[in-house]
XYZ file of N, CA and C in Angstrom:
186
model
N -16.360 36.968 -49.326
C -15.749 36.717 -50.604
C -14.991 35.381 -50.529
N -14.852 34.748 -51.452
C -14.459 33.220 -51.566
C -13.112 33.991 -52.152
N -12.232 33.244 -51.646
C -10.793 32.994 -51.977
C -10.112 31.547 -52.127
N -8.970 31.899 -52.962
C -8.289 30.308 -52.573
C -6.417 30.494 -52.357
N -5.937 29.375 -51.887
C -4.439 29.415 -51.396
C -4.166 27.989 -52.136
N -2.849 27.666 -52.521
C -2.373 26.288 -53.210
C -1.730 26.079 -52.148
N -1.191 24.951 -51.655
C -0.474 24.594 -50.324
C 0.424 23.591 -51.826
N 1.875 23.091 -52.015
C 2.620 22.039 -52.262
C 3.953 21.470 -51.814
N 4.428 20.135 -51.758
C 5.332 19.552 -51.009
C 6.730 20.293 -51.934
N 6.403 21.001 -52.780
C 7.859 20.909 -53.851
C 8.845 21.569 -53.343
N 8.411 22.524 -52.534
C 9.217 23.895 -52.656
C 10.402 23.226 -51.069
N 9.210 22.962 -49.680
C 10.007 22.313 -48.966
C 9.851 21.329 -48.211
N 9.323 20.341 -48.914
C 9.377 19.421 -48.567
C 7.782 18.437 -47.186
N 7.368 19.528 -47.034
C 6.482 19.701 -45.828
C 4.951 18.805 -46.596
N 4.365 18.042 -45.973
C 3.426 18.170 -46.494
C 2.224 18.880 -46.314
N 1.230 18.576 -47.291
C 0.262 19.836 -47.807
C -0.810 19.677 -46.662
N -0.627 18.630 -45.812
C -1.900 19.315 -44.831
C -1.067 19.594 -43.775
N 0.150 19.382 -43.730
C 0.810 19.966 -42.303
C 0.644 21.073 -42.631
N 1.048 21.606 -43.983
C 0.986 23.573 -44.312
C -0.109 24.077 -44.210
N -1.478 23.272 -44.755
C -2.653 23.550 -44.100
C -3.298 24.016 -43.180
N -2.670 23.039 -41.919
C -3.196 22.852 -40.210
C -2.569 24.314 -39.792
N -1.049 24.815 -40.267
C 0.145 25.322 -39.656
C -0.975 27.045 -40.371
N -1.318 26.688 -41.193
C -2.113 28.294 -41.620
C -2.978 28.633 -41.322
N -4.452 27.551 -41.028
C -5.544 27.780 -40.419
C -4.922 28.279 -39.025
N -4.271 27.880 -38.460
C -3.657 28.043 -37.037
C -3.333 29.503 -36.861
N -2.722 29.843 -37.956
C -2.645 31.764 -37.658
C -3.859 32.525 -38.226
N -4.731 31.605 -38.857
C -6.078 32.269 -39.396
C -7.151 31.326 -39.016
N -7.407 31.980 -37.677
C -8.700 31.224 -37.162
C -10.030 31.538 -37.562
N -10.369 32.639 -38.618
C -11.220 33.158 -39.039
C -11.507 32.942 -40.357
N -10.848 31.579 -41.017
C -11.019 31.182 -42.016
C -11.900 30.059 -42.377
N -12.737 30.014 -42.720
C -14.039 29.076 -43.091
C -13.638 28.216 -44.454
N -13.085 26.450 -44.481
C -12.850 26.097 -45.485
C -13.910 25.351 -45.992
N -14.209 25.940 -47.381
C -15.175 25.639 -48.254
C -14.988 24.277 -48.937
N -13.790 24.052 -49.213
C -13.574 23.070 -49.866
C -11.772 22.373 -49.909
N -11.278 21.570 -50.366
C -10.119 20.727 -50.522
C -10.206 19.992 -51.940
N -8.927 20.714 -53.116
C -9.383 20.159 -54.083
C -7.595 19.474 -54.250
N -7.435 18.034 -53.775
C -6.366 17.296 -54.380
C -5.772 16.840 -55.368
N -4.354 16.979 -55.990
C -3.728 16.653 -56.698
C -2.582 16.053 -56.587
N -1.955 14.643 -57.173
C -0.747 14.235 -57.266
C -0.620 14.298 -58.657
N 0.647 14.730 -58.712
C 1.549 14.629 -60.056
C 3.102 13.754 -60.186
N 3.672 13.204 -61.222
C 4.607 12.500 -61.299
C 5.494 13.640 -61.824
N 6.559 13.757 -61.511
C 7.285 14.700 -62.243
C 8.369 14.057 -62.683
N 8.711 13.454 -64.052
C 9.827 12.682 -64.469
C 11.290 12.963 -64.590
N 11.277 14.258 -64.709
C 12.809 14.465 -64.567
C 13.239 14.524 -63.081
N 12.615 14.141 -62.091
C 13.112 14.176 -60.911
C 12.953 12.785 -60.262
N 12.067 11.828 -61.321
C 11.403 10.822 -60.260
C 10.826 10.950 -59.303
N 10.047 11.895 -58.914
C 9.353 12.035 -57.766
C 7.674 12.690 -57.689
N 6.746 12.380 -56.800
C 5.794 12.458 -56.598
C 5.683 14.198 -56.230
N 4.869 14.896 -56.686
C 4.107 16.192 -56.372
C 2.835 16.414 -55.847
N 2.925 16.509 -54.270
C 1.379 17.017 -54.144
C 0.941 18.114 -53.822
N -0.420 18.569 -54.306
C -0.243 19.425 -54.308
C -2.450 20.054 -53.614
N -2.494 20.663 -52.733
C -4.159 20.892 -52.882
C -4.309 22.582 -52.644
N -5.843 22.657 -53.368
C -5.842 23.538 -53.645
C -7.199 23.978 -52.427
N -6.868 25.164 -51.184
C -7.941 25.164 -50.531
C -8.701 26.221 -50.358
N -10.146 26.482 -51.038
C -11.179 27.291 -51.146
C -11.604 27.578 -49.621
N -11.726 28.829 -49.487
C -12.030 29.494 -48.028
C -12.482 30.769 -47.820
N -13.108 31.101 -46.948
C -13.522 32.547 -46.649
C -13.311 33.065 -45.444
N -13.686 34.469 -45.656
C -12.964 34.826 -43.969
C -14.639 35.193 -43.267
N -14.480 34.428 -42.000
C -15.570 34.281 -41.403
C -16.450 36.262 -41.134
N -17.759 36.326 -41.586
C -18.085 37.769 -41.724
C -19.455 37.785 -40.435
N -19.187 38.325 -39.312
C -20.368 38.313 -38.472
C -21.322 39.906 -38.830
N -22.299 38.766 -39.345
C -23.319 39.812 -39.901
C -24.751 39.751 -39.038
């Protein structure tokens, strides 16, 4: 089954492929399908939002 997870810098600060690397790492059985990137401007803060969105499955030995 295809799933997906949002990884973003907003909440703390981290960026989105360190949170990435840091999750595949406790889920080695995750097969990523895809990486879908986004930056956003967010004006009442002046600051940059990134944010990706990563499509994955859990590896199925059939």
């Amino acid at each position: 089954m295809v799933k997906t997870k949002m990884f973003t810098d907003l909440v703390n600060d981290i960026d989105p492929s360190v949170q990435i690397n840091r999750w595949l790492d406790k889920h080695p059985d995750y097969i990523v399908m895809d990486v879908k990137l986004s930056t956003d401007f967010i004006e009442e803060d002046n600051q940059l939002c990134c944010t990706a969105l990563v499509i994955y499955r859990e590896y199925e030995n059939v």
